[in-house]
Coordinates of C-alpha atoms in Angstrom, one line a residue:
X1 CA -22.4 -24.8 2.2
X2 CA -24.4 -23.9 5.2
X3 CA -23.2 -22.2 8.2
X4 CA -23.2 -25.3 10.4
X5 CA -20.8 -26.7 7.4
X6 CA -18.7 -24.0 7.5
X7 CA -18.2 -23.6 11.2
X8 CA -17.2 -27.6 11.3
X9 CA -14.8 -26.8 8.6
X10 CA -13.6 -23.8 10.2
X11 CA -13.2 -25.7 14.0
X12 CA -11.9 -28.7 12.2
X13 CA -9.3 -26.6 10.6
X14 CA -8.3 -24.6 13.2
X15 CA -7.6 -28.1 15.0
X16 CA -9.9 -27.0 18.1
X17 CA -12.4 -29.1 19.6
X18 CA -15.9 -27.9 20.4
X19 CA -15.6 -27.1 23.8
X20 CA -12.3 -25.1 22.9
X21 CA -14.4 -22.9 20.2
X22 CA -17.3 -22.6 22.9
X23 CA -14.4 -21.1 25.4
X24 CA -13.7 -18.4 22.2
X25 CA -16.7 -17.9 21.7
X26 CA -17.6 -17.5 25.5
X27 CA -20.5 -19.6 24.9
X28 CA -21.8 -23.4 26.3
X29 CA -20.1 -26.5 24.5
X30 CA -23.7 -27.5 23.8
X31 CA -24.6 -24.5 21.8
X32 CA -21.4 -25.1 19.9
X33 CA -22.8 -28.5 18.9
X34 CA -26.5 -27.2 18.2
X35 CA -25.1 -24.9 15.5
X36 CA -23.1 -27.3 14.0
X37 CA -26.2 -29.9 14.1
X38 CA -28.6 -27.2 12.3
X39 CA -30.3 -27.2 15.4
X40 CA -30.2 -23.3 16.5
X41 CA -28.4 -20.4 15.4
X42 CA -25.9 -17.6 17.0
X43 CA -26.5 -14.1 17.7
X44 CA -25.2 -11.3 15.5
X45 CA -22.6 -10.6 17.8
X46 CA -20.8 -14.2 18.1
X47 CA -21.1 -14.4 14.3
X48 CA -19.2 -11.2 13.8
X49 CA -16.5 -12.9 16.6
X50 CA -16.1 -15.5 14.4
X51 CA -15.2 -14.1 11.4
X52 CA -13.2 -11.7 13.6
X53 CA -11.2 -14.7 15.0
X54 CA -11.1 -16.8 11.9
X55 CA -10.8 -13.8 9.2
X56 CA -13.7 -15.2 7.3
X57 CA -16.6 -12.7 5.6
X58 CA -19.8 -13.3 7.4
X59 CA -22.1 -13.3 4.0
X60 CA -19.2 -16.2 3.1
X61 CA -19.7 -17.7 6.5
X62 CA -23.6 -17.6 6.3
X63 CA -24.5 -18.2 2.7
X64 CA -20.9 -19.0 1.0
X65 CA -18.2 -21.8 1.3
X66 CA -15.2 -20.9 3.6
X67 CA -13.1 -23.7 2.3
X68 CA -13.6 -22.9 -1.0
X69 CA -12.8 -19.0 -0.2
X70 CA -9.2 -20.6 1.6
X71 CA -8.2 -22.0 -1.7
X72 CA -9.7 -18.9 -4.3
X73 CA -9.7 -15.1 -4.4
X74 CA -12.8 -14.4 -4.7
X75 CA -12.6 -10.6 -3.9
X76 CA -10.0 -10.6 -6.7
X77 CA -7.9 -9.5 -4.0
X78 CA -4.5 -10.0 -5.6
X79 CA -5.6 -8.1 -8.6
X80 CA -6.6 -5.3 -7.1
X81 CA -3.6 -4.7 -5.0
X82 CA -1.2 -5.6 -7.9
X83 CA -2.7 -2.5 -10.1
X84 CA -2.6 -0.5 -6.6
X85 CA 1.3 -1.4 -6.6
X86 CA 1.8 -0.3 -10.0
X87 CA -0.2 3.1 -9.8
X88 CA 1.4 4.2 -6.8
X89 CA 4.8 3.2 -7.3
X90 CA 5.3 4.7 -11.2
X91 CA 2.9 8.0 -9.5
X92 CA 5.5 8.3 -6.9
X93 CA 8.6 7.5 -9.7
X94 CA 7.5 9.4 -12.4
X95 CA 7.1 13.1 -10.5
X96 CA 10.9 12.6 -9.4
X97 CA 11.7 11.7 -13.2
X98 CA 9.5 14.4 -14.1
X99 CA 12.5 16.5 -12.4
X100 CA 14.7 15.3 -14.3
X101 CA 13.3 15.4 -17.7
X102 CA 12.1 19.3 -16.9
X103 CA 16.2 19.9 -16.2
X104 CA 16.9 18.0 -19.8
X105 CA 13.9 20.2 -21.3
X106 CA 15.7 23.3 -20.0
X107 CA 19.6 22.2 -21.4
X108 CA 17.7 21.3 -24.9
X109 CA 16.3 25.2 -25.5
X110 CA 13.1 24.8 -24.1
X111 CA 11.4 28.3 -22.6
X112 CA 12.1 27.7 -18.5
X113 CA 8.3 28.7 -18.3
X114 CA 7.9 25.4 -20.8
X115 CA 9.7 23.2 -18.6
X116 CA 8.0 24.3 -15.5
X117 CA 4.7 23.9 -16.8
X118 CA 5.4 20.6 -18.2
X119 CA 7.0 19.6 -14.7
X120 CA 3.4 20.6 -13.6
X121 CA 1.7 18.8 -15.9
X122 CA 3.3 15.7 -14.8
X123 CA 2.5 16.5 -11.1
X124 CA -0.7 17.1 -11.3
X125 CA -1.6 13.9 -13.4
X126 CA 0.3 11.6 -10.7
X127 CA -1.1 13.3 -8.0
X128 CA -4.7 12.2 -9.6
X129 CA -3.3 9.2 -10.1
X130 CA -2.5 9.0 -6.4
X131 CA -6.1 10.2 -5.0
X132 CA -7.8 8.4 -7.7
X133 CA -6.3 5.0 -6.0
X134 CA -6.5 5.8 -2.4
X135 CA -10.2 6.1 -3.2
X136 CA -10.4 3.0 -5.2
X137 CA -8.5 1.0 -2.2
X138 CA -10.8 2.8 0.7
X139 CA -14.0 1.5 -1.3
X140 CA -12.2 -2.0 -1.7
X141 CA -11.3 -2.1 2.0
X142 CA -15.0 -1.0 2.6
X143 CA -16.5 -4.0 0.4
X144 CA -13.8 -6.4 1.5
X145 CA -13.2 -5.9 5.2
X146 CA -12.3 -9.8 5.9
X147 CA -9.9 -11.6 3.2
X148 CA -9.4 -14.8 3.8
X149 CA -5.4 -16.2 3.4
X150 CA -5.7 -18.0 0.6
X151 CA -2.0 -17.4 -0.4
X152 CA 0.2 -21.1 -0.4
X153 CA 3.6 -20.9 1.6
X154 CA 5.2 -21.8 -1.7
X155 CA 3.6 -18.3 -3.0
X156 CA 4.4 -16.5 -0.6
X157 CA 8.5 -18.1 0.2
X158 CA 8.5 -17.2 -3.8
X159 CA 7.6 -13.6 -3.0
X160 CA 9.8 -13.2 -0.5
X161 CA 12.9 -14.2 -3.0
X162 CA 11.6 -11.6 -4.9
X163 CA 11.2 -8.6 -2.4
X164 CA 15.1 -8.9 -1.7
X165 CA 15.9 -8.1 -5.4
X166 CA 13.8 -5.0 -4.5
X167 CA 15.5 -3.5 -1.9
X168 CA 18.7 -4.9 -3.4
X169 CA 17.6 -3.4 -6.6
X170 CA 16.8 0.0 -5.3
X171 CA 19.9 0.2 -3.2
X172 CA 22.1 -0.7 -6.0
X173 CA 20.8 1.9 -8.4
X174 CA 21.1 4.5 -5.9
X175 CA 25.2 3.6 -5.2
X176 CA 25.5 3.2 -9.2
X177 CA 23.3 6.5 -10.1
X178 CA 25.8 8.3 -7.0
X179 CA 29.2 6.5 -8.5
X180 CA 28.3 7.4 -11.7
X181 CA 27.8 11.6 -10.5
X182 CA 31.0 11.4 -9.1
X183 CA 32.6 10.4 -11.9
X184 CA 30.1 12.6 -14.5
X185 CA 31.7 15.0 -12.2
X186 CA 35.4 14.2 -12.4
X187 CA 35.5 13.9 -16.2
X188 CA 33.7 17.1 -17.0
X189 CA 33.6 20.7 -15.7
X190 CA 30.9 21.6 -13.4
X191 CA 29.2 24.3 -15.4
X192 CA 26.3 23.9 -17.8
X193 CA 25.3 22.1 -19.8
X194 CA 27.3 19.1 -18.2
X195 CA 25.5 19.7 -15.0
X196 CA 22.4 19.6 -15.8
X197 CA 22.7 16.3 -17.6
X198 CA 24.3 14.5 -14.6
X199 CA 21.6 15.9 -12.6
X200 CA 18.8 14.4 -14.5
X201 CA 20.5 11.5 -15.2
X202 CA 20.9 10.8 -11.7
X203 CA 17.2 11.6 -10.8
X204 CA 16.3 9.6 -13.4
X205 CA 18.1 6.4 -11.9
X206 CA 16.8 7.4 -8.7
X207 CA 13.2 7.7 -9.8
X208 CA 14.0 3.9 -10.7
X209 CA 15.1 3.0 -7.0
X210 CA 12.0 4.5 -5.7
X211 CA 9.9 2.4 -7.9
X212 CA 11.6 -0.6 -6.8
X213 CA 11.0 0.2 -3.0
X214 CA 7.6 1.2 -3.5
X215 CA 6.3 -1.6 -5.5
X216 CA 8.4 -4.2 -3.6
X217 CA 7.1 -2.8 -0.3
X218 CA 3.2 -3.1 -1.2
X219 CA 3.6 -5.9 -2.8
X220 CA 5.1 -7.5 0.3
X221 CA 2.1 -5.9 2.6
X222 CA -0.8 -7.4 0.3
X223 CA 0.9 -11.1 1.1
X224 CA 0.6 -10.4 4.9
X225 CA -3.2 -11.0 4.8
X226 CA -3.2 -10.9 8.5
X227 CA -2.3 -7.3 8.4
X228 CA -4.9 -6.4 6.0
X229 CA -7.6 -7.6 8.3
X230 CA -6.4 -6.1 11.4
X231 CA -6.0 -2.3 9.8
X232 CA -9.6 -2.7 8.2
X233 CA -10.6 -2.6 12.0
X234 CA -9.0 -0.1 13.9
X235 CA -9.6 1.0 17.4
X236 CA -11.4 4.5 17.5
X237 CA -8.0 6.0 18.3
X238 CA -6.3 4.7 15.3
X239 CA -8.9 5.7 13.4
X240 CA -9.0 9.2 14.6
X241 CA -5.4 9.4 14.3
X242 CA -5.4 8.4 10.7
X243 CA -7.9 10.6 9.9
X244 CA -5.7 13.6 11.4
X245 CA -2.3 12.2 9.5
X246 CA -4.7 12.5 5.8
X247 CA -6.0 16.1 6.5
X248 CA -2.3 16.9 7.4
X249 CA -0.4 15.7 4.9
X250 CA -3.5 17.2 2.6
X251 CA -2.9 20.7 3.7
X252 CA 1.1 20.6 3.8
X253 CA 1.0 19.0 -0.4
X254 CA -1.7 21.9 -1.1
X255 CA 0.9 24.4 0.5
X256 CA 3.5 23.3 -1.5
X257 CA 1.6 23.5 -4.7
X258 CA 0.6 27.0 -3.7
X259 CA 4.5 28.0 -2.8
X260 CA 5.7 26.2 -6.7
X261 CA 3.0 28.3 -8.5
X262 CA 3.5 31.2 -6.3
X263 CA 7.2 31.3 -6.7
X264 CA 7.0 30.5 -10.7
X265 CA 4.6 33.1 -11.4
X266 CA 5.9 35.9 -9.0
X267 CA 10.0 35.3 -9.4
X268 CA 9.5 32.9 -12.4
X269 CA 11.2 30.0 -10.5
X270 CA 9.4 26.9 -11.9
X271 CA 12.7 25.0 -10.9
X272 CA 11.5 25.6 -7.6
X273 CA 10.7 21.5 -7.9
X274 CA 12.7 21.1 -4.1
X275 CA 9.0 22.0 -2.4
X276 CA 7.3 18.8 -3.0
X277 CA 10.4 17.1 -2.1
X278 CA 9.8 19.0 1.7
X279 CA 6.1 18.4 1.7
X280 CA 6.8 14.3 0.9
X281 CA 9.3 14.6 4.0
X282 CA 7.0 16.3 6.1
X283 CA 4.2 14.2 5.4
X284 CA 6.7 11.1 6.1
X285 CA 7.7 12.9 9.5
X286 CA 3.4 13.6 10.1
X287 CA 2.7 10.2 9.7
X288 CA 5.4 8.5 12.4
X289 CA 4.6 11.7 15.1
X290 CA 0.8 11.3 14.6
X291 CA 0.0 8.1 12.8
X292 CA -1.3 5.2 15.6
X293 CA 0.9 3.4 17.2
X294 CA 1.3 -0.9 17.3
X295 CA 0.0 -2.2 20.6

């Protein structure tokens, strides 16, 4: 299709008339209809407004079919985000089960030194998991700044049944994993090696209910297209700000490593696992104080 094509297709589904799109577009009605009559062509700047008003790619707008990008995914949007879900969420998971499984290690016989190290191990692959995939979404963001909302109301009213089993999920095994330390706790002594199994039994359940609220929760972002768009251009500000919340967050998880290893090597604490824990939180906290804020 050719741009005069898709601008009629754009106007005509929008519902607007030409002198409505020429008032957008802060332009004469007549130019409006040259354009969509082959007859001239728009500056850079009103073709960027367009896409910016009607979340279309300009190299789609100029050279592609819009209507045909409404109905398909042609930036294999849903993909992508669907593998970013999965990485994040089982990253995030797996370090608290890794907890859990270090304490088991421990109970079993294993060398504390073992168990630490292997704790470690498991860190440091889903923290590469983690920058590894912020990467990969910053260069998708970068090649795919406009995605067009080609999600049905059906798909996305199916979605939303979903998403409550999430939260529902996640809440659940959080009660059931607590319920079930109380009673752990009732029924047997609390000295070792009882414990110790609760305890990683119970991060274990947990690590579950965080993967339910992290998958559930970027899954529910990628079907708000909308929001997509709009954080893929940010006001200087909220750029600047985001850019302070990485290097922050950066620093504190670096610290923390630093503190683990310090504190295994020099008092042989590598149950010293609570650390990351305070460096999530204080990234969480870093992120509301100095993350930018909805106008």
């Amino acid at each position: 299709m050719s741009f005069s094509e898709n601008l009629q297709f754009i106007r005509a589904q929008a519902g607007i008339t030409q002198e409505q799109l020429a008032e957008q577009l802060d332009v004469s009605r007549q130019s409006v209809s040259k354009w969509e009559g082959s007859q001239s062509f728009p500056e850079m700047d009103t073709l960027l407004h367009i896409c910016d008003l009607y979340n279309v790619n300009l190299d789609t707008l100029l050279r592609g079919s819009v209507e045909e990008s409404r109905v398909a995914d042609t930036a294999k949007y849903d993909g992508f985000m669907t593998r970013f879900a999965w990485r994040i969420s089982l990253a995030v998971s797996a370090i608290i089960a890794g907890v859990g499984v270090s304490g088991l290690l421990e109970v079993l016989g294993a060398p504390e030194a073992l168990a630490g190290a292997a704790l470690l191990l498991v860190i440091t692959v889903c923290v590469v998991v983690l920058v590894v995939s912020g990467i990969e979404l910053e260069n998708f963001r970068r090649k795919n700044p406009v995605i067009a909302d080609f999600y049905t109301e059906e798909q996305k009213e199916a979605f939303q049944r979903r998403f409550v089993w999430h939260i529902a999920g996640g809440v659940g095994a959080i009660l059931f994993a607590v319920v079930l330390l109380l009673l752990f706790f009732s029924a047997f002594p609390e000295r070792e090696p009882y414990e110790s199994y609760s305890m990683a039994f119970f991060l274990l359940i947990i690590a579950g209910a965080v993967w339910s609220f992290i998958y559930g929760s970027i899954q529910h972002d990628k079907y708000d297209v909308e929001k997509y768009n709009r954080e893929n251009n940010p006001s200087p500000e909220a750029k600047r700000r985001n850019n302070l919340v990485g290097t922050v967050c950066t620093v504190i998880m670096l610290l923390a490593t630093a503190i683990y290893v310090g504190l295994g090597l020099a008092l042989y604490m590598w149950t010293a696992w609570w650390v990351f824990a305070v460096g999530g939180i204080l990234c969480a906290v870093a992120a509301v104080v100095l993350g930018p804020k909805e106008e």
